[in-house]
Tab-separated table of C-alpha atoms in Angstrom:
chain	number	residue	atom	x	y	z
A	1	UNK	CA	57.523	48.780	-10.407
A	2	UNK	CA	54.571	46.541	-9.319
A	3	UNK	CA	52.567	47.405	-6.338
A	4	UNK	CA	52.449	45.534	-2.895
A	5	UNK	CA	49.348	44.189	-3.822
A	6	UNK	CA	49.929	43.502	-7.471
A	7	UNK	CA	53.281	41.071	-5.896
A	8	UNK	CA	51.115	39.222	-3.595
A	9	UNK	CA	48.334	38.312	-5.895
A	10	UNK	CA	51.259	37.100	-8.424
A	11	UNK	CA	52.323	34.921	-5.516
A	12	UNK	CA	49.067	33.840	-4.624
A	13	UNK	CA	48.627	32.580	-8.263
A	14	UNK	CA	51.990	30.548	-8.164
A	15	UNK	CA	50.955	28.669	-4.973
A	16	UNK	CA	47.913	27.899	-6.448
A	17	UNK	CA	49.007	26.393	-9.465
A	18	UNK	CA	51.840	24.378	-7.125
A	19	UNK	CA	49.230	23.468	-5.086
A	20	UNK	CA	49.140	19.931	-7.241
A	21	UNK	CA	52.460	18.512	-5.811
A	22	UNK	CA	51.077	18.588	-2.221
A	23	UNK	CA	50.027	15.250	-0.739
A	24	UNK	CA	46.078	14.620	-0.588
A	25	UNK	CA	44.664	12.100	2.279
A	26	UNK	CA	41.336	10.270	1.325
A	27	UNK	CA	39.539	7.828	3.145
A	28	UNK	CA	38.221	5.130	1.198
A	29	UNK	CA	34.464	3.714	2.013
A	30	UNK	CA	36.599	0.663	3.783
A	31	UNK	CA	38.053	3.059	6.056
A	32	UNK	CA	41.604	2.558	4.074
A	33	UNK	CA	43.631	5.558	3.564
A	34	UNK	CA	44.572	6.835	-0.268
A	35	UNK	CA	47.219	9.114	-0.762
A	36	UNK	CA	47.664	10.941	-3.870
A	37	UNK	CA	50.500	13.011	-5.329
A	38	UNK	CA	52.088	14.205	-7.971
A	39	UNK	CA	51.146	16.275	-11.141
A	40	UNK	CA	48.046	15.594	-13.099
A	41	UNK	CA	47.700	13.315	-15.709
A	42	UNK	CA	49.554	9.943	-16.347
A	43	UNK	CA	52.440	10.542	-13.973
A	44	UNK	CA	50.447	11.336	-10.921
A	45	UNK	CA	49.520	8.681	-8.812
A	46	UNK	CA	45.952	9.045	-6.998
A	47	UNK	CA	46.458	6.446	-4.289
A	48	UNK	CA	43.547	3.932	-5.822
A	49	UNK	CA	44.085	0.550	-7.263
A	50	UNK	CA	40.971	-0.579	-9.428
A	51	UNK	CA	40.851	-4.128	-11.304
A	52	UNK	CA	38.958	-4.027	-14.508
A	53	UNK	CA	37.218	-7.222	-15.624
A	54	UNK	CA	36.520	-7.135	-19.450
A	55	UNK	CA	39.174	-4.520	-19.891
A	56	UNK	CA	40.141	-5.623	-23.319
A	57	UNK	CA	36.267	-5.280	-24.794
A	58	UNK	CA	34.890	-2.403	-26.065
A	59	UNK	CA	33.874	-0.467	-23.031
A	60	UNK	CA	37.184	-1.614	-21.134
A	61	UNK	CA	39.709	-0.320	-22.805
A	62	UNK	CA	38.194	3.487	-22.857
A	63	UNK	CA	37.903	2.850	-19.159
A	64	UNK	CA	41.492	1.800	-18.289
A	65	UNK	CA	42.148	4.888	-20.325
A	66	UNK	CA	40.241	7.201	-18.119
A	67	UNK	CA	41.242	5.730	-15.123
A	68	UNK	CA	45.251	5.932	-16.385
A	69	UNK	CA	44.660	9.550	-16.955
A	70	UNK	CA	43.826	10.405	-13.383
A	71	UNK	CA	46.839	8.182	-12.109
A	72	UNK	CA	44.738	5.396	-10.637
A	73	UNK	CA	46.593	2.031	-10.561
A	74	UNK	CA	45.172	-0.211	-12.822
A	75	UNK	CA	44.860	-4.150	-12.627
A	76	UNK	CA	43.973	-5.406	-15.948
A	77	UNK	CA	43.074	-9.087	-16.180
A	78	UNK	CA	43.439	-10.493	-19.899
A	79	UNK	CA	42.829	-14.023	-21.278
A	80	UNK	CA	45.138	-13.277	-24.459
A	81	UNK	CA	48.541	-11.540	-24.022
A	82	UNK	CA	47.814	-9.804	-27.407
A	83	UNK	CA	44.207	-8.060	-26.751
A	84	UNK	CA	46.037	-6.809	-23.056
A	85	UNK	CA	49.254	-5.614	-25.029
A	86	UNK	CA	47.534	-2.107	-26.229
A	87	UNK	CA	46.717	-1.283	-22.312
A	88	UNK	CA	50.139	-1.014	-21.316
A	89	UNK	CA	50.399	2.606	-22.489
A	90	UNK	CA	47.498	3.970	-20.794
A	91	UNK	CA	49.285	4.526	-17.541
A	92	UNK	CA	53.036	5.455	-16.432
A	93	UNK	CA	55.560	3.044	-15.527
A	94	UNK	CA	54.528	0.779	-13.057
A	95	UNK	CA	50.388	1.773	-12.963
A	96	UNK	CA	48.673	-1.031	-15.728
A	97	UNK	CA	49.835	-4.245	-14.070
A	98	UNK	CA	48.925	-7.250	-16.710
A	99	UNK	CA	47.448	-10.108	-14.816
A	100	UNK	CA	46.456	-13.280	-16.914
A	101	UNK	CA	43.171	-14.675	-15.268
A	102	UNK	CA	40.126	-17.455	-15.872
A	103	UNK	CA	36.764	-16.396	-15.249
A	104	UNK	CA	36.211	-20.017	-13.642
A	105	UNK	CA	39.313	-20.106	-11.632
A	106	UNK	CA	38.616	-18.495	-8.069
A	107	UNK	CA	42.495	-18.379	-7.656
A	108	UNK	CA	43.063	-16.158	-10.392
A	109	UNK	CA	40.124	-13.983	-9.356
A	110	UNK	CA	41.466	-13.468	-6.029
A	111	UNK	CA	45.142	-12.544	-7.192
A	112	UNK	CA	43.604	-10.085	-9.697
A	113	UNK	CA	41.544	-8.112	-7.281
A	114	UNK	CA	43.517	-8.774	-3.615
A	115	UNK	CA	45.295	-5.406	-3.555
A	116	UNK	CA	42.230	-3.041	-5.304
A	117	UNK	CA	39.811	-1.041	-3.426
A	118	UNK	CA	37.373	-0.816	-6.378
A	119	UNK	CA	36.395	-3.588	-8.862
A	120	UNK	CA	35.002	-3.275	-12.313
A	121	UNK	CA	33.048	-6.010	-13.754
A	122	UNK	CA	32.471	-5.243	-17.622
A	123	UNK	CA	32.981	-8.962	-18.661
A	124	UNK	CA	30.334	-9.815	-21.411
A	125	UNK	CA	29.372	-11.410	-24.516
A	126	UNK	CA	26.798	-10.756	-26.958
A	127	UNK	CA	26.674	-14.181	-28.657
A	128	UNK	CA	27.145	-17.996	-27.271
A	129	UNK	CA	30.197	-20.027	-27.770
A	130	UNK	CA	31.001	-23.438	-27.270
A	131	UNK	CA	33.047	-22.410	-24.113
A	132	UNK	CA	30.746	-19.561	-22.805
A	133	UNK	CA	26.958	-19.203	-23.062
A	134	UNK	CA	25.299	-16.486	-21.455
A	135	UNK	CA	24.682	-18.111	-17.936
A	136	UNK	CA	28.430	-18.844	-17.467
A	137	UNK	CA	29.209	-15.048	-18.473
A	138	UNK	CA	26.600	-12.919	-17.091
A	139	UNK	CA	25.188	-15.056	-14.460
A	140	UNK	CA	27.463	-17.454	-12.846
A	141	UNK	CA	30.853	-15.344	-13.779
A	142	UNK	CA	29.160	-12.225	-12.691
A	143	UNK	CA	28.229	-14.171	-9.221
A	144	UNK	CA	31.555	-15.632	-8.706
A	145	UNK	CA	33.567	-12.357	-9.615
A	146	UNK	CA	31.199	-10.173	-7.201
A	147	UNK	CA	31.452	-13.255	-4.245
A	148	UNK	CA	35.050	-13.203	-4.384
A	149	UNK	CA	35.084	-9.270	-4.116
A	150	UNK	CA	33.504	-9.259	-1.084
A	151	UNK	CA	35.353	-12.060	0.493
A	152	UNK	CA	38.391	-10.063	-0.462
A	153	UNK	CA	37.247	-6.886	1.178
A	154	UNK	CA	36.874	-4.734	-1.602
A	155	UNK	CA	35.029	-1.608	-0.720
A	156	UNK	CA	33.507	-1.028	-4.216
A	157	UNK	CA	32.001	-3.154	-6.716
A	158	UNK	CA	30.203	-1.600	-9.968
A	159	UNK	CA	28.992	-4.071	-12.607
A	160	UNK	CA	27.652	-3.278	-15.672
A	161	UNK	CA	24.743	-4.984	-17.467
A	162	UNK	CA	22.330	-3.445	-20.270
A	163	UNK	CA	19.324	-0.809	-20.039
A	164	UNK	CA	17.032	-3.689	-21.429
A	165	UNK	CA	18.032	-6.095	-18.919
A	166	UNK	CA	14.758	-8.082	-17.849
A	167	UNK	CA	14.075	-11.593	-16.341
A	168	UNK	CA	10.823	-12.106	-18.510
A	169	UNK	CA	12.861	-10.948	-21.751
A	170	UNK	CA	12.231	-12.945	-24.719
A	171	UNK	CA	15.717	-12.535	-25.244
A	172	UNK	CA	18.365	-14.907	-23.601
A	173	UNK	CA	21.233	-12.009	-23.274
A	174	UNK	CA	18.543	-9.400	-21.481
A	175	UNK	CA	17.185	-12.551	-19.120
A	176	UNK	CA	20.979	-13.394	-18.141
A	177	UNK	CA	22.131	-10.187	-17.824
A	178	UNK	CA	18.961	-9.077	-15.436
A	179	UNK	CA	19.594	-12.896	-13.335
A	180	UNK	CA	23.026	-11.621	-13.292
A	181	UNK	CA	22.422	-8.219	-11.532
A	182	UNK	CA	20.185	-10.207	-8.851
A	183	UNK	CA	23.065	-12.733	-7.727
A	184	UNK	CA	25.720	-9.822	-7.691
A	185	UNK	CA	23.198	-7.945	-5.395
A	186	UNK	CA	23.098	-10.640	-2.967
A	187	UNK	CA	26.816	-11.395	-2.917
A	188	UNK	CA	27.719	-7.871	-2.545
A	189	UNK	CA	24.553	-5.687	-1.257
A	190	UNK	CA	26.448	-2.214	-1.701
A	191	UNK	CA	27.192	-2.854	-5.561
A	192	UNK	CA	26.292	-0.075	-8.060
A	193	UNK	CA	24.651	-1.744	-11.378
A	194	UNK	CA	25.148	0.365	-14.435
A	195	UNK	CA	22.696	-0.066	-17.153
A	196	UNK	CA	23.963	1.718	-20.758
A	197	UNK	CA	22.121	1.298	-24.090
A	198	UNK	CA	23.472	-0.036	-26.932
A	199	UNK	CA	26.941	2.116	-27.381
A	200	UNK	CA	28.591	3.335	-30.523
A	201	UNK	CA	32.083	4.371	-31.142
A	202	UNK	CA	35.267	3.395	-33.074
A	203	UNK	CA	34.714	-0.306	-33.474
A	204	UNK	CA	31.265	-0.618	-32.331
A	205	UNK	CA	28.645	-2.958	-33.570
A	206	UNK	CA	26.462	-0.347	-34.355
A	207	UNK	CA	27.161	2.256	-36.752
A	208	UNK	CA	30.154	0.226	-38.290
A	209	UNK	CA	28.228	-2.901	-38.214
A	210	UNK	CA	25.282	-0.732	-40.008
A	211	UNK	CA	27.538	0.455	-42.630
A	212	UNK	CA	28.794	-3.054	-43.753
A	213	UNK	CA	25.536	-5.314	-43.071
A	214	UNK	CA	22.792	-2.815	-43.890
A	215	UNK	CA	20.388	-6.026	-44.137
A	216	UNK	CA	20.301	-7.098	-40.605
A	217	UNK	CA	19.223	-3.760	-39.339
A	218	UNK	CA	16.373	-3.670	-41.682
A	219	UNK	CA	14.395	-5.964	-39.200
A	220	UNK	CA	11.171	-5.199	-38.410
A	221	UNK	CA	10.877	-2.673	-41.166
A	222	UNK	CA	13.587	-0.735	-39.120
A	223	UNK	CA	10.931	0.169	-36.343
A	224	UNK	CA	12.845	-0.710	-33.616
A	225	UNK	CA	13.441	2.179	-31.018
A	226	UNK	CA	16.976	2.524	-29.659
A	227	UNK	CA	18.746	5.156	-27.314
A	228	UNK	CA	22.137	4.856	-28.575
A	229	UNK	CA	25.068	6.299	-26.859
A	230	UNK	CA	29.029	7.334	-26.876
A	231	UNK	CA	30.955	4.850	-25.064
A	232	UNK	CA	33.098	7.702	-24.257
A	233	UNK	CA	30.408	9.201	-22.104
A	234	UNK	CA	29.791	5.876	-20.673
A	235	UNK	CA	33.550	5.044	-19.907
A	236	UNK	CA	33.726	8.818	-18.513
A	237	UNK	CA	30.604	8.015	-16.267
A	238	UNK	CA	32.227	4.671	-14.925
A	239	UNK	CA	35.578	6.402	-14.128
A	240	UNK	CA	33.253	9.339	-12.148
A	241	UNK	CA	31.649	6.563	-10.165
A	242	UNK	CA	34.838	5.644	-7.912
A	243	UNK	CA	34.742	9.935	-6.745
A	244	UNK	CA	31.363	9.277	-5.552
A	245	UNK	CA	30.243	8.281	-2.142
A	246	UNK	CA	28.375	4.444	-2.486
A	247	UNK	CA	25.914	4.333	-4.662
A	248	UNK	CA	23.812	0.962	-4.161
A	249	UNK	CA	21.535	1.170	-6.542
A	250	UNK	CA	20.928	0.800	-10.190
A	251	UNK	CA	22.594	3.972	-12.595
A	252	UNK	CA	20.482	4.437	-15.908
A	253	UNK	CA	22.870	5.301	-18.797
A	254	UNK	CA	20.377	5.708	-21.824
A	255	UNK	CA	21.137	7.877	-25.002
A	256	UNK	CA	19.517	11.391	-25.129
A	257	UNK	CA	17.142	10.391	-27.863
A	258	UNK	CA	15.221	7.705	-29.177
A	259	UNK	CA	15.982	6.665	-32.523
A	260	UNK	CA	14.538	3.640	-34.775
A	261	UNK	CA	16.644	1.491	-36.905
A	262	UNK	CA	15.252	3.201	-40.042
A	263	UNK	CA	16.879	6.645	-39.103
A	264	UNK	CA	20.282	5.177	-38.352
A	265	UNK	CA	20.506	3.474	-41.919
A	266	UNK	CA	19.617	6.725	-43.337
A	267	UNK	CA	21.970	8.409	-41.395
A	268	UNK	CA	24.482	5.984	-42.103
A	269	UNK	CA	23.771	6.633	-45.930
A	270	UNK	CA	23.855	10.282	-45.638
A	271	UNK	CA	27.312	10.458	-43.976
A	272	UNK	CA	28.916	8.082	-45.828
A	273	UNK	CA	27.287	9.097	-49.082
A	274	UNK	CA	26.841	5.698	-50.541
A	275	UNK	CA	22.856	4.874	-51.712
A	276	UNK	CA	20.850	3.058	-49.037
A	277	UNK	CA	20.584	-0.663	-49.161
A	278	UNK	CA	18.293	-2.287	-51.381
A	279	UNK	CA	18.894	-5.334	-49.655
A	280	UNK	CA	15.051	-6.858	-48.550
A	281	UNK	CA	13.379	-6.589	-45.062
A	282	UNK	CA	13.883	-10.122	-44.093
A	283	UNK	CA	10.909	-11.931	-41.973
A	284	UNK	CA	11.934	-12.865	-38.575
A	285	UNK	CA	11.775	-16.837	-39.352
A	286	UNK	CA	14.028	-16.417	-42.075
A	287	UNK	CA	16.592	-14.036	-40.530
A	288	UNK	CA	16.690	-16.732	-37.343
A	289	UNK	CA	17.301	-19.305	-39.796
A	290	UNK	CA	19.946	-17.850	-41.573
A	291	UNK	CA	21.864	-17.174	-38.438
A	292	UNK	CA	21.498	-20.847	-37.048
A	293	UNK	CA	23.216	-21.796	-40.009
A	294	UNK	CA	25.972	-19.475	-39.636
A	295	UNK	CA	26.602	-20.917	-36.250
A	296	UNK	CA	28.269	-23.630	-38.147
A	297	UNK	CA	31.648	-21.304	-38.352
A	298	UNK	CA	34.038	-21.135	-36.220
A	299	UNK	CA	34.138	-17.143	-36.285
A	300	UNK	CA	31.300	-15.225	-34.832
A	301	UNK	CA	28.368	-13.962	-36.543
A	302	UNK	CA	25.332	-13.239	-36.004
A	303	UNK	CA	23.430	-14.897	-33.409
A	304	UNK	CA	19.669	-16.252	-33.218
A	305	UNK	CA	19.411	-13.938	-30.070
A	306	UNK	CA	20.738	-10.896	-31.700
A	307	UNK	CA	17.782	-11.022	-34.264
A	308	UNK	CA	15.639	-11.568	-31.242
A	309	UNK	CA	16.808	-8.345	-29.709
A	310	UNK	CA	16.679	-6.367	-32.996
A	311	UNK	CA	12.845	-6.667	-32.445
A	312	UNK	CA	13.149	-5.500	-28.755
A	313	UNK	CA	12.645	-1.597	-28.234
A	314	UNK	CA	15.079	0.018	-25.927
A	315	UNK	CA	13.244	0.594	-22.181
A	316	UNK	CA	12.085	3.850	-21.660
A	317	UNK	CA	13.195	4.938	-18.262
A	318	UNK	CA	14.914	8.174	-17.548
A	319	UNK	CA	18.789	8.531	-17.539
A	320	UNK	CA	21.120	9.180	-14.527
A	321	UNK	CA	23.416	11.116	-16.058
A	322	UNK	CA	23.516	14.322	-13.652
A	323	UNK	CA	24.518	11.302	-10.929
A	324	UNK	CA	27.665	10.812	-12.795
A	325	UNK	CA	28.167	14.362	-13.998
A	326	UNK	CA	28.489	13.673	-17.682
A	327	UNK	CA	26.209	14.967	-20.864
A	328	UNK	CA	25.738	12.397	-23.690
A	329	UNK	CA	26.056	14.104	-26.842
A	330	UNK	CA	23.710	13.169	-29.607
A	331	UNK	CA	25.048	10.672	-32.226
A	332	UNK	CA	25.207	13.041	-35.288
A	333	UNK	CA	27.758	14.557	-33.640
A	334	UNK	CA	30.458	12.328	-33.760
A	335	UNK	CA	29.113	10.005	-36.910
A	336	UNK	CA	31.451	11.354	-39.260
A	337	UNK	CA	34.607	10.551	-37.180
A	338	UNK	CA	33.633	6.704	-37.150
A	339	UNK	CA	32.029	6.603	-40.666
A	340	UNK	CA	34.116	8.695	-42.824
A	341	UNK	CA	36.438	5.731	-43.312
A	342	UNK	CA	33.174	4.077	-45.268
A	343	UNK	CA	33.367	7.054	-48.093
A	344	UNK	CA	34.726	7.107	-51.430
A	345	UNK	CA	38.245	8.802	-51.953
A	346	UNK	CA	36.294	11.742	-54.205
A	347	UNK	CA	33.498	12.065	-51.031
A	348	UNK	CA	36.109	11.914	-48.154
A	349	UNK	CA	36.716	16.089	-47.303
A	350	UNK	CA	32.647	16.684	-48.440
A	351	UNK	CA	30.690	18.348	-45.684
A	352	UNK	CA	28.201	16.328	-43.923
A	353	UNK	CA	24.392	16.431	-44.210
A	354	UNK	CA	22.187	14.376	-41.622
A	355	UNK	CA	18.782	13.289	-42.949
A	356	UNK	CA	15.811	15.094	-40.869
A	357	UNK	CA	14.686	13.229	-37.834
A	358	UNK	CA	10.747	11.583	-37.903
A	359	UNK	CA	8.759	13.464	-35.974
A	360	UNK	CA	7.172	10.738	-34.279
A	361	UNK	CA	10.734	10.382	-32.239
A	362	UNK	CA	10.823	12.722	-29.453
A	363	UNK	CA	13.820	13.256	-27.113
A	364	UNK	CA	13.471	12.202	-23.120
């Protein structure tokens, strides 16, 4: 027979594990209450409503998944029904709300965020089209969303920029990102500006692109310095921000190490067990001319501005990972998961061997 103290301890454990079904009241920064209840996970109700503009992009889909797993009701504005379809299973019934929108239509923007207490602006494009150039997306578009969010009484606004955003940058993309930051801060003074470095993951434009088009990563003889960061950790950092007090500042999210394109080319070659590319190193002028010719086709190709960015080192600033409670992994830890499909059938299951890192490349 169990002793009374043992029965009491067991009862305590049962009550503790059952606490997740109790109601939990949280006061949002705008004074409104948020009541969470139910079991943890997709079937939970966190009492928060979040709008994620740019939800169908590379980072956006992972953020929606993180928020849905927390029991957050997520409004996912979309332009193409097919792009938003994969977001529907990321939350329980009624938790993922799809709404069509237009970046130039104030009415649809206001409708997408009128019930939300937090708004994420992840809208971005690293190439220009005939309908949207860098300024219309990263400057006027970002300002429009921030203004409408402020007018609608949204308590928290989180805007995604880039680690290399600078008004004096030779890249129009980086310059537009910096200008957009200033206008967002003017429209929404307590906005949080998040600056991640170049991200890698499934369907990225880093590792998978190097595996397919190594010639474009040999520009500058591969000596451009980059601080790649895992997309899942950036998504988790963004999701963690909604649980923190207001963070009216810039949050830098670089990768844990500074690498070169030359090392990444060696890394991809080693992981895929493919011979190193014998493609020549293109001069900057030749590469720019080829990309301008490529603009004649109707599908996205490497843009002239991307050639400029291949010659710009990532900003040497400390990361703010401690603030968001996330520790980013090294790129080697996930490289095989994203590059295994480029191996031949004979080499598919062979062990992974990484190239040695060059001595001058130091960790921050």
